[in-house]
CSV table of C-alpha atoms and ligand atoms in Angstrom, one decimal:
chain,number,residue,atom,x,y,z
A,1,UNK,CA,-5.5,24.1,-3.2
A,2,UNK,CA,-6.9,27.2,-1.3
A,3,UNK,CA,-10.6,25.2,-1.3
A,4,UNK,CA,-9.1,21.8,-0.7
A,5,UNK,CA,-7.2,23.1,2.4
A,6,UNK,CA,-10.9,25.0,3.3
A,7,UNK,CA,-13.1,21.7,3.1
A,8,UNK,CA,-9.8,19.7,5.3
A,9,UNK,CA,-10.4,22.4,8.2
A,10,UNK,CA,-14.2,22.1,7.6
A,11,UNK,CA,-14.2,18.1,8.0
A,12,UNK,CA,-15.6,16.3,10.3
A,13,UNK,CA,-13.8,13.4,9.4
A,14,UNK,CA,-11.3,13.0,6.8
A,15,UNK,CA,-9.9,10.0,5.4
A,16,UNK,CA,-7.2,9.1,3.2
A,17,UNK,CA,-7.2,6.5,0.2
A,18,UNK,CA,-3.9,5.9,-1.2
A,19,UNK,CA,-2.2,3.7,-3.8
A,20,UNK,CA,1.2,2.6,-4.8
A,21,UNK,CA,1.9,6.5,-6.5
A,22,UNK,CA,1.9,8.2,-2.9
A,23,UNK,CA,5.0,5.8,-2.2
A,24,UNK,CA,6.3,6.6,-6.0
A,25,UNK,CA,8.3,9.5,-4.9
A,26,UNK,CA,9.9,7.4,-2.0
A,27,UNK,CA,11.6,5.4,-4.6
A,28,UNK,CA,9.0,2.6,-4.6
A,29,UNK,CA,8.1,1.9,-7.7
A,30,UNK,CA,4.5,1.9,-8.8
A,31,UNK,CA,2.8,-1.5,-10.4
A,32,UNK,CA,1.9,0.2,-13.7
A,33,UNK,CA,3.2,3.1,-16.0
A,34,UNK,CA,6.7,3.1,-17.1
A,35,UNK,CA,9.2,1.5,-14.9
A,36,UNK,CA,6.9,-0.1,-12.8
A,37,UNK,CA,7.3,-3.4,-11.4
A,38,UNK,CA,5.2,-5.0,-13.8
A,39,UNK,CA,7.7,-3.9,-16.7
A,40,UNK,CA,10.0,-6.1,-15.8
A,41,UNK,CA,8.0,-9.2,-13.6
A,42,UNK,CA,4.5,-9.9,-15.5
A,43,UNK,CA,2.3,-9.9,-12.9
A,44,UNK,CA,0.7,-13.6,-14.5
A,45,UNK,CA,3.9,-15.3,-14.0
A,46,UNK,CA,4.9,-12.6,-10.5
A,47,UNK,CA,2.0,-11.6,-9.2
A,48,UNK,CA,0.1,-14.6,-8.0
A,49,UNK,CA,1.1,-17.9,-6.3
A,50,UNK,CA,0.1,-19.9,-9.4
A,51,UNK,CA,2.4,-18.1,-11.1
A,52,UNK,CA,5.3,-17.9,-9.1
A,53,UNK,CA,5.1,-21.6,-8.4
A,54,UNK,CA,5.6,-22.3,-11.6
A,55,UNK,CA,8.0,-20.2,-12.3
A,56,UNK,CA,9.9,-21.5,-9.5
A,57,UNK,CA,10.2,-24.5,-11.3
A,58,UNK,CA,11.8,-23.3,-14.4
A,59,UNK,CA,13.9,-20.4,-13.1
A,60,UNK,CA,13.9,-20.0,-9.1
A,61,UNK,CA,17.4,-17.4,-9.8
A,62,UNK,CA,14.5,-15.4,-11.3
A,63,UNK,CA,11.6,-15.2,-8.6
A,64,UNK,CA,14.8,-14.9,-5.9
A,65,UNK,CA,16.0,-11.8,-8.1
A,66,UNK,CA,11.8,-10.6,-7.9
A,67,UNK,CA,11.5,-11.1,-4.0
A,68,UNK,CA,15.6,-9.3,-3.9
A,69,UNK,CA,14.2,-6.2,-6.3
A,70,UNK,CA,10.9,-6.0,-4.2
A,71,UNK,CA,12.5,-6.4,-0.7
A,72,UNK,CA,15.6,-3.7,-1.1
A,73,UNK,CA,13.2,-1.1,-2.6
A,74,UNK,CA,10.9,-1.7,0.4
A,75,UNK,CA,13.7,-1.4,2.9
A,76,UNK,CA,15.5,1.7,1.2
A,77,UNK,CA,11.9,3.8,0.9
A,78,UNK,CA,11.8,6.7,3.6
A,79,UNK,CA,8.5,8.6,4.0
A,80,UNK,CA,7.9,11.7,1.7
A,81,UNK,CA,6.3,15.0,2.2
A,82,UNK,CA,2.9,13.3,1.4
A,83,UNK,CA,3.2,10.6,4.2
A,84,UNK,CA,4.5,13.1,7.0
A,85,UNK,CA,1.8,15.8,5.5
A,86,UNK,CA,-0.7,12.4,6.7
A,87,UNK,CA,0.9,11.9,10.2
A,88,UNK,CA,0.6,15.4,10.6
A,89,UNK,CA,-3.0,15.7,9.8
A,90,UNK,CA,-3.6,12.8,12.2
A,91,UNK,CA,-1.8,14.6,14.9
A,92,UNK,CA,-3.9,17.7,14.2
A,93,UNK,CA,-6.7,15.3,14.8
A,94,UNK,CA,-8.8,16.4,11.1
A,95,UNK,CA,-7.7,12.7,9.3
A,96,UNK,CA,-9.3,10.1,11.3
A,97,UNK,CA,-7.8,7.3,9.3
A,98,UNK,CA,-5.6,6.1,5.9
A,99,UNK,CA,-6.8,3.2,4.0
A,100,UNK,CA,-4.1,2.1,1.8
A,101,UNK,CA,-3.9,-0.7,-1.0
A,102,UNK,CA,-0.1,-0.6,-0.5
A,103,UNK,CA,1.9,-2.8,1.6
A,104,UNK,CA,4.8,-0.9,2.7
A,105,UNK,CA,4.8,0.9,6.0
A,106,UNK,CA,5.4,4.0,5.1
A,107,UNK,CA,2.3,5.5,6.4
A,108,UNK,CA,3.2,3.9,10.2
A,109,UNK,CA,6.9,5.6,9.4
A,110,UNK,CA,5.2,8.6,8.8
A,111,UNK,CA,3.4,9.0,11.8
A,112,UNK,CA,-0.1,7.6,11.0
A,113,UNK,CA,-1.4,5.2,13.6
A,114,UNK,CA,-5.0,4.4,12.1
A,115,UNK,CA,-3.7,2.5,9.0
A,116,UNK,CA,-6.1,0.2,7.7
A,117,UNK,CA,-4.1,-2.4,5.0
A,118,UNK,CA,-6.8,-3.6,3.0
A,119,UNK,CA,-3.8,-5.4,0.7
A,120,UNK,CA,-1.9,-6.5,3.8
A,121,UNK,CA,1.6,-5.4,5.1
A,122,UNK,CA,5.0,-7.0,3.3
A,123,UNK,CA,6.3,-6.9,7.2
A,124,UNK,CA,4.1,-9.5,8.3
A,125,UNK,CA,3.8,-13.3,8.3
A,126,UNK,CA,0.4,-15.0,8.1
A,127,UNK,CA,0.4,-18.4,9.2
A,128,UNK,CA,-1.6,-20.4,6.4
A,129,UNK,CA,-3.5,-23.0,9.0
A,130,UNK,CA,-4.2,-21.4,12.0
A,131,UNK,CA,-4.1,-17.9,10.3
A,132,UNK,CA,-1.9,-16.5,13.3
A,133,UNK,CA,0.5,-13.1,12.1
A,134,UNK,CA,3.7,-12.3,13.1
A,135,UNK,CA,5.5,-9.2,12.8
A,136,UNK,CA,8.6,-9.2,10.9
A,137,UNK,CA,10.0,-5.7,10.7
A,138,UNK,CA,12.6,-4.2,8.6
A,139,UNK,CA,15.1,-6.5,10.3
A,140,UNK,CA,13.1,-10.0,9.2
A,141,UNK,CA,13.1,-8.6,5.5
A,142,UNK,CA,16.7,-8.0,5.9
A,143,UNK,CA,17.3,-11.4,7.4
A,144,UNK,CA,15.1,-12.8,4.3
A,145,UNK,CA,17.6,-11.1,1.8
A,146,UNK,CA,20.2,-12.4,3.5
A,147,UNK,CA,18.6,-15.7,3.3
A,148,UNK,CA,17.3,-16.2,0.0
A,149,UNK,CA,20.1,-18.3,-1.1
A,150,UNK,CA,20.0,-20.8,1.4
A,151,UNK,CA,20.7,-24.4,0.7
A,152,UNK,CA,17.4,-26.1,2.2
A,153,UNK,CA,15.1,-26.3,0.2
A,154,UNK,CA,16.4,-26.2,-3.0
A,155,UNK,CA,14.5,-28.4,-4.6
A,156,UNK,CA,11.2,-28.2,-2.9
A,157,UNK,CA,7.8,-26.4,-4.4
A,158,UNK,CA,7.4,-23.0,-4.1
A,159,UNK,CA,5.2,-22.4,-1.2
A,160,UNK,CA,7.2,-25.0,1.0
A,161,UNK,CA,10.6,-22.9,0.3
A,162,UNK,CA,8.6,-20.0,1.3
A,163,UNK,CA,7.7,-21.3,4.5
A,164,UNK,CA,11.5,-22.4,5.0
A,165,UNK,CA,12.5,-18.9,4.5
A,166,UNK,CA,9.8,-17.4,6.8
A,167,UNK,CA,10.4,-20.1,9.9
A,168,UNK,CA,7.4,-21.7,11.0
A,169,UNK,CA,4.5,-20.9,12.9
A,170,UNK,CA,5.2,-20.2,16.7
A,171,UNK,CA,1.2,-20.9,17.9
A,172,UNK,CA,0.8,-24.5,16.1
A,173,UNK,CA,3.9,-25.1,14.1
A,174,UNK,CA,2.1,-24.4,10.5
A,175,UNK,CA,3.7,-22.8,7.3
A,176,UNK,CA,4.2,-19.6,7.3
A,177,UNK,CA,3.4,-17.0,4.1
A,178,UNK,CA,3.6,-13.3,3.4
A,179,UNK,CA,0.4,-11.6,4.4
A,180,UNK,CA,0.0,-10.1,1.3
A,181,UNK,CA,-2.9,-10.2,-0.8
A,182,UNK,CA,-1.8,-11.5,-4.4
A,183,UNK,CA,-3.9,-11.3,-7.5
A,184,UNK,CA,-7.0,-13.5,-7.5
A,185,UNK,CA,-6.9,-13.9,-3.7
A,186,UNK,CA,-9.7,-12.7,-1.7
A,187,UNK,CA,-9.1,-9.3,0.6
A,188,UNK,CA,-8.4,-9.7,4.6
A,189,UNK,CA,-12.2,-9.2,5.9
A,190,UNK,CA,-11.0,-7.7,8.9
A,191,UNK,CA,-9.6,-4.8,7.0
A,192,UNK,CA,-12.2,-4.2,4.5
A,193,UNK,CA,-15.2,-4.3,6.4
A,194,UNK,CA,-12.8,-1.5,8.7
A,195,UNK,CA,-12.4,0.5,5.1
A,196,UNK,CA,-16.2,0.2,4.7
A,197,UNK,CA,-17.3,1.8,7.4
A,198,UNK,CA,-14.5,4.1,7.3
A,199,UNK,CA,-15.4,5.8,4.0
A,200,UNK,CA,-19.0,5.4,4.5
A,201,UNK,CA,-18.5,7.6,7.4
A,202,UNK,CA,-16.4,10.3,6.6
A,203,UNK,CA,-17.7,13.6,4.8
A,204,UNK,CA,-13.7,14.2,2.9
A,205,UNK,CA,-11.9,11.4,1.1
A,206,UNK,CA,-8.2,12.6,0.0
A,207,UNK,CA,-7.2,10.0,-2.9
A,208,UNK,CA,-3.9,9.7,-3.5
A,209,UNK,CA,-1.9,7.8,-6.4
A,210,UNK,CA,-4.0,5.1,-7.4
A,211,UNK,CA,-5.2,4.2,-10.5
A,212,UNK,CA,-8.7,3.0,-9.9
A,213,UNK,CA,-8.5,0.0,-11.4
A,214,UNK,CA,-7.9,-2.7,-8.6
A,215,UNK,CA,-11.1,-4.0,-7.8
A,216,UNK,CA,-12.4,-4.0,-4.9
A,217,UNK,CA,-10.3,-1.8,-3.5
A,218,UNK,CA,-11.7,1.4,-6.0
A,219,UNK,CA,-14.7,0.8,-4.6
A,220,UNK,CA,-13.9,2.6,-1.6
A,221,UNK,CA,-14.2,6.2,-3.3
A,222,UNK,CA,-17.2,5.5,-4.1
A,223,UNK,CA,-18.8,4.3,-1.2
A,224,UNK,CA,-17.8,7.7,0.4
A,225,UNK,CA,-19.0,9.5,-2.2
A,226,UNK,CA,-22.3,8.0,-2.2
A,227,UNK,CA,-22.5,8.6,1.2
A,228,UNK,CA,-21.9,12.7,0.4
A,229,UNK,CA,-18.0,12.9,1.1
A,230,UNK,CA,-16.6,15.6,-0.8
A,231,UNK,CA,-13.6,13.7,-3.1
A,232,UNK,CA,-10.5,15.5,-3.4
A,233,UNK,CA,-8.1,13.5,-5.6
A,234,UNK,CA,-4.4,13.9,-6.4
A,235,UNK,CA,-2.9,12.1,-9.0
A,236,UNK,CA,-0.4,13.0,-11.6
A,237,UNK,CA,-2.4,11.6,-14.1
A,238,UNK,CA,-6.5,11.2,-15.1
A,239,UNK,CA,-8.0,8.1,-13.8
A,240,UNK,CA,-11.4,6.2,-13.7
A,241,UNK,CA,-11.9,8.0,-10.4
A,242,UNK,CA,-11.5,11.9,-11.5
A,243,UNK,CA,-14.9,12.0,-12.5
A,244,UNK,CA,-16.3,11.2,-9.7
A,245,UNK,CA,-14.0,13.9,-7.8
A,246,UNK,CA,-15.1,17.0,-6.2
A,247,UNK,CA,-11.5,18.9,-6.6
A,248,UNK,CA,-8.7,17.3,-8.4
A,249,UNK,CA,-5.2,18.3,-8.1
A,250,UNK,CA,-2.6,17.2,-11.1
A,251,UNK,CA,1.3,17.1,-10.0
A,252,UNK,CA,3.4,14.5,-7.6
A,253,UNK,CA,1.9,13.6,-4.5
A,254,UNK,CA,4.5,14.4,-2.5
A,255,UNK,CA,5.6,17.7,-3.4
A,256,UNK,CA,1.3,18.3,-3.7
A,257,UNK,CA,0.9,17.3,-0.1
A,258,UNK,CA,3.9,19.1,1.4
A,259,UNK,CA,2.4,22.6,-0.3
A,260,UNK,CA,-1.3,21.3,1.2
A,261,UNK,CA,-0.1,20.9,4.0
A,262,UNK,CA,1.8,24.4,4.3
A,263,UNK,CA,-1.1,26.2,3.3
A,264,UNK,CA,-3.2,24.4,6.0
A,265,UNK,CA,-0.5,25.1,8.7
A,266,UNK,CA,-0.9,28.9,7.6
A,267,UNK,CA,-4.9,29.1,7.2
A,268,UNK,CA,-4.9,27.1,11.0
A,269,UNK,CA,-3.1,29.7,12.4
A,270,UNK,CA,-4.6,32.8,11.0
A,271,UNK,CA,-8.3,31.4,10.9
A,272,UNK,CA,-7.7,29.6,15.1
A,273,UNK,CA,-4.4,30.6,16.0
B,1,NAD,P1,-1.1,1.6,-9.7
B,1,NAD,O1,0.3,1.2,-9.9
B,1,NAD,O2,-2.2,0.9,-10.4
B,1,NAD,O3,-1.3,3.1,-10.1
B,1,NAD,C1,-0.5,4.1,-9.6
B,1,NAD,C2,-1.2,5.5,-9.7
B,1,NAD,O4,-0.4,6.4,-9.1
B,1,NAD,C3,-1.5,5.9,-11.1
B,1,NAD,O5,-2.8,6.5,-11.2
B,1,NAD,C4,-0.4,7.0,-11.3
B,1,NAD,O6,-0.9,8.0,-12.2
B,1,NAD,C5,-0.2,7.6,-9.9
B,1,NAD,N1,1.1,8.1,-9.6
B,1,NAD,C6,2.3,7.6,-10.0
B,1,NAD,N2,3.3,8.3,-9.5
B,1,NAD,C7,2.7,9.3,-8.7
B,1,NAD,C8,3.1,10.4,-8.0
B,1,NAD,N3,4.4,10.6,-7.8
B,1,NAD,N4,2.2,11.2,-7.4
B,1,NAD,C9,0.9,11.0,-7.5
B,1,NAD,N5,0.4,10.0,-8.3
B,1,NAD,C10,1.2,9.2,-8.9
B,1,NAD,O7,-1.4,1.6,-8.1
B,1,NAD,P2,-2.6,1.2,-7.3
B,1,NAD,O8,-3.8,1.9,-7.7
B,1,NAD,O9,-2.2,1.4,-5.8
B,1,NAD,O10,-2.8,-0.3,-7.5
B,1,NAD,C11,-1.8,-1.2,-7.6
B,1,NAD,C12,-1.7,-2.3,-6.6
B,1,NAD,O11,-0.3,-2.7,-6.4
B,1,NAD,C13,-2.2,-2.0,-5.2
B,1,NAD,O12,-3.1,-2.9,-4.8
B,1,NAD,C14,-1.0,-2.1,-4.3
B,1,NAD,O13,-1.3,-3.1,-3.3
B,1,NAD,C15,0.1,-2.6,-5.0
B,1,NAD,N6,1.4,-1.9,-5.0
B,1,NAD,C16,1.8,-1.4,-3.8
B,1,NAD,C17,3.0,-0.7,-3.7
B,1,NAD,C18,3.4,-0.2,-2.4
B,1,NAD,O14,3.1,-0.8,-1.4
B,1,NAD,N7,4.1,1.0,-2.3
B,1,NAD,C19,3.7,-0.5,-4.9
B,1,NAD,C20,3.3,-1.0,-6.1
B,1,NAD,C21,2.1,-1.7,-6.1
C-alpha cells in the first residue's frame, strides 16, 4: 500500500482500468464467479442479440425477468469507497482518466468526469440507423421497468419490441437500441481509440476488478505497460493480468481503495501539506 500510495503522488498521469468487481461491492453483481449474472442467464442465450432473439421467441416472461434483474440492480447500486476514492483522485488532479468495461454510471456518481466507456453506458440509447445517442438517465430505466409489460408489441421480434420500449429516434425517426456492447459486437471506436491513447500515455495504471479475459478490452493493461506504466492491480483474486503487475494488492476493492486513499490523504499532507 505504502509504495502504491508513493508511485500515485509520483505520477504524472494515472489512470484507472476497472471491471464489473469495482461495482461488486455496490451490490452489482459481477459476470463471472459465484452469483454472477451469468449463473443464472447463460450469456449464449443472454448475452448477445442472437441469443436473446431467440429466446424471445420461446420464453419472452424470461428475457423480461433478465432486462427486470439487470435494470433494478443497476438503479439500486450507489458508489462505494473505491469509486469516490476515484473522484477524489480526479479532483486532486493525480488520475487523469477511468477507462471502464462496465456500463453502469457509478464512476460519473462518484465524481469522475473523464469516463471513457469502452463497453458503452446502460443509460443511453443508440439509434441503430443514424447512430444518434440519447440519454436516458435513471428515470428512463425506471420508466423501462415500468414498461416492460406493455401490450404493443407482443408478438413482434425481439429487436422491434426493443425499439417500442425505447421510443424512437428523435433526429430521423429510426429504432432505437441500448448502447451496449453485447458479445460478438464490435467496440465503440470513439472510445477505444480514447482508451488507447489513454493508457499509452500514462506512466500508473490502477486495475481494478477485472478478470482479464474480455478481449479487447485486457488489452489495455498492456498497452500501458509496454509503454513503461507502472501496474498496480487490485483484485480479490489472481488473474491473467497479475503477472504482468508491478504491485498487486489481494482484498475487496472497495474497502482496498478507501484505505489507499486514507493513506494518500495522510502522506499528501505531511509530504506538501
Ligand atoms: P468479470 O466478471 O469477468 O470479472 C470480475 C473480476 O472482479 C474478477 O477478476 C474478480 O476476481 C474480481 N472481483 C470480484 N469482486 C471483487 C471485489 N469486490 N473487489 C475486487 N475485485 C473483485 O468482469 P470484467 O473483467 O469486467 O468483464 C466482464 C464484462 O462484463 C465487462 O465487459 C463488463 O462490461 C461487463 N459487466 C459490467 C458490469 C457493470 O457494469 N457493473 C457488471 C457485470 C459485467
Amino acid at each position: 500500500m505504502d509504495q502504491v500510495v508513493r508511485g500515485l503522488l509520483r505520477a504524472k498521469k494515472a489512470v484507472a482500468f476497472t471491471g464489473a468487481g469495482i461495482s461488486a461491492e455496490s451490490g452489482i453483481p459481477t459476470f463471472r464467479g459465484e452469483g454472477g449474472v451469468w449463473d443464472k442467464y447463460p450469456p449464449s442465450r443472454f448475452g448477445n442479440l442472437l441469443g436473446l432473439s431467440w429466446e424471445w421467441l420461446v420464453n419472452p416472461g424470461r428475457v423480461k425477468d433478465f432486462i427486470k434483474d439487470v435494470l433494478e440492480a443497476f438503479l439500486q447500486a450507489q458508489p462505494n469507497p473505491a469509486h469516490l476514492a476515484l473522484g477524489r483522485l480526479e479532483a486532486l488532479r493525480i488520475l487523469k482518466s477511468v477507462i471502464t468495461q462496465n456500463i453502469d454510471n457509478l464512476h460519473e456518481k462518484g465524481g469522475c468526469h473523464k469516463v471513457i466507456k469502452i463497453h458503452g453506458s446502460l443509460d443511453r440509447a443508440r439509434c441503430s440507423r443514424c447512430g444518434a445517442l440519447r440519454l436516458m438517465g435513471d428515470q428512463g430505466l425506471r420508466e423501462i421497468v415500468q414498461n416492460l409489460e406493455m401490450r404493443k408489441g407482443r408478438r413482434v421480434g425481439f429487436l422491434k419490441w426493443l425499439g417500442y420500449l425505447l421510443g424512437e429516434c428523435e433526429s430521423c425517426g429510426g429504432r432505437m437500441r441500448p448502447d451496449i456492447v453485447f458479445f460478438y459486437e464490435a467496440l465503440p471506436m470513439d472510445a477505444w481509440s480514447q482508451a488507447m491513447a489513454e493508457a499509452q500515455s500514462c506512466d500508473l495504471m490502477l486495475v481494478i476488478g477485472t478478470s482479464g479475459i474480455v478481449y479487447p478490452a485486457a488489452q489495455i493493461p498492456f498497452l500501458a505497460k509496454r509503454a513503461g506504466a507502472e501496474i498496480v492491480e487490485i483484485n480479490q483474486d489472481v488473474s491473467p493480468l497479475s503477472r504482468i503487475a508491478t504491485y498487486r494488492i489481494e482484498g475487496p476493492a472497495g474497502e482496498t481503495m478507501g484505505k489507499l486513499f486514507s493513506l494518500l490523504e495522510s502522506k499528501n499532507f505531511r509530504e506538501w501539506g
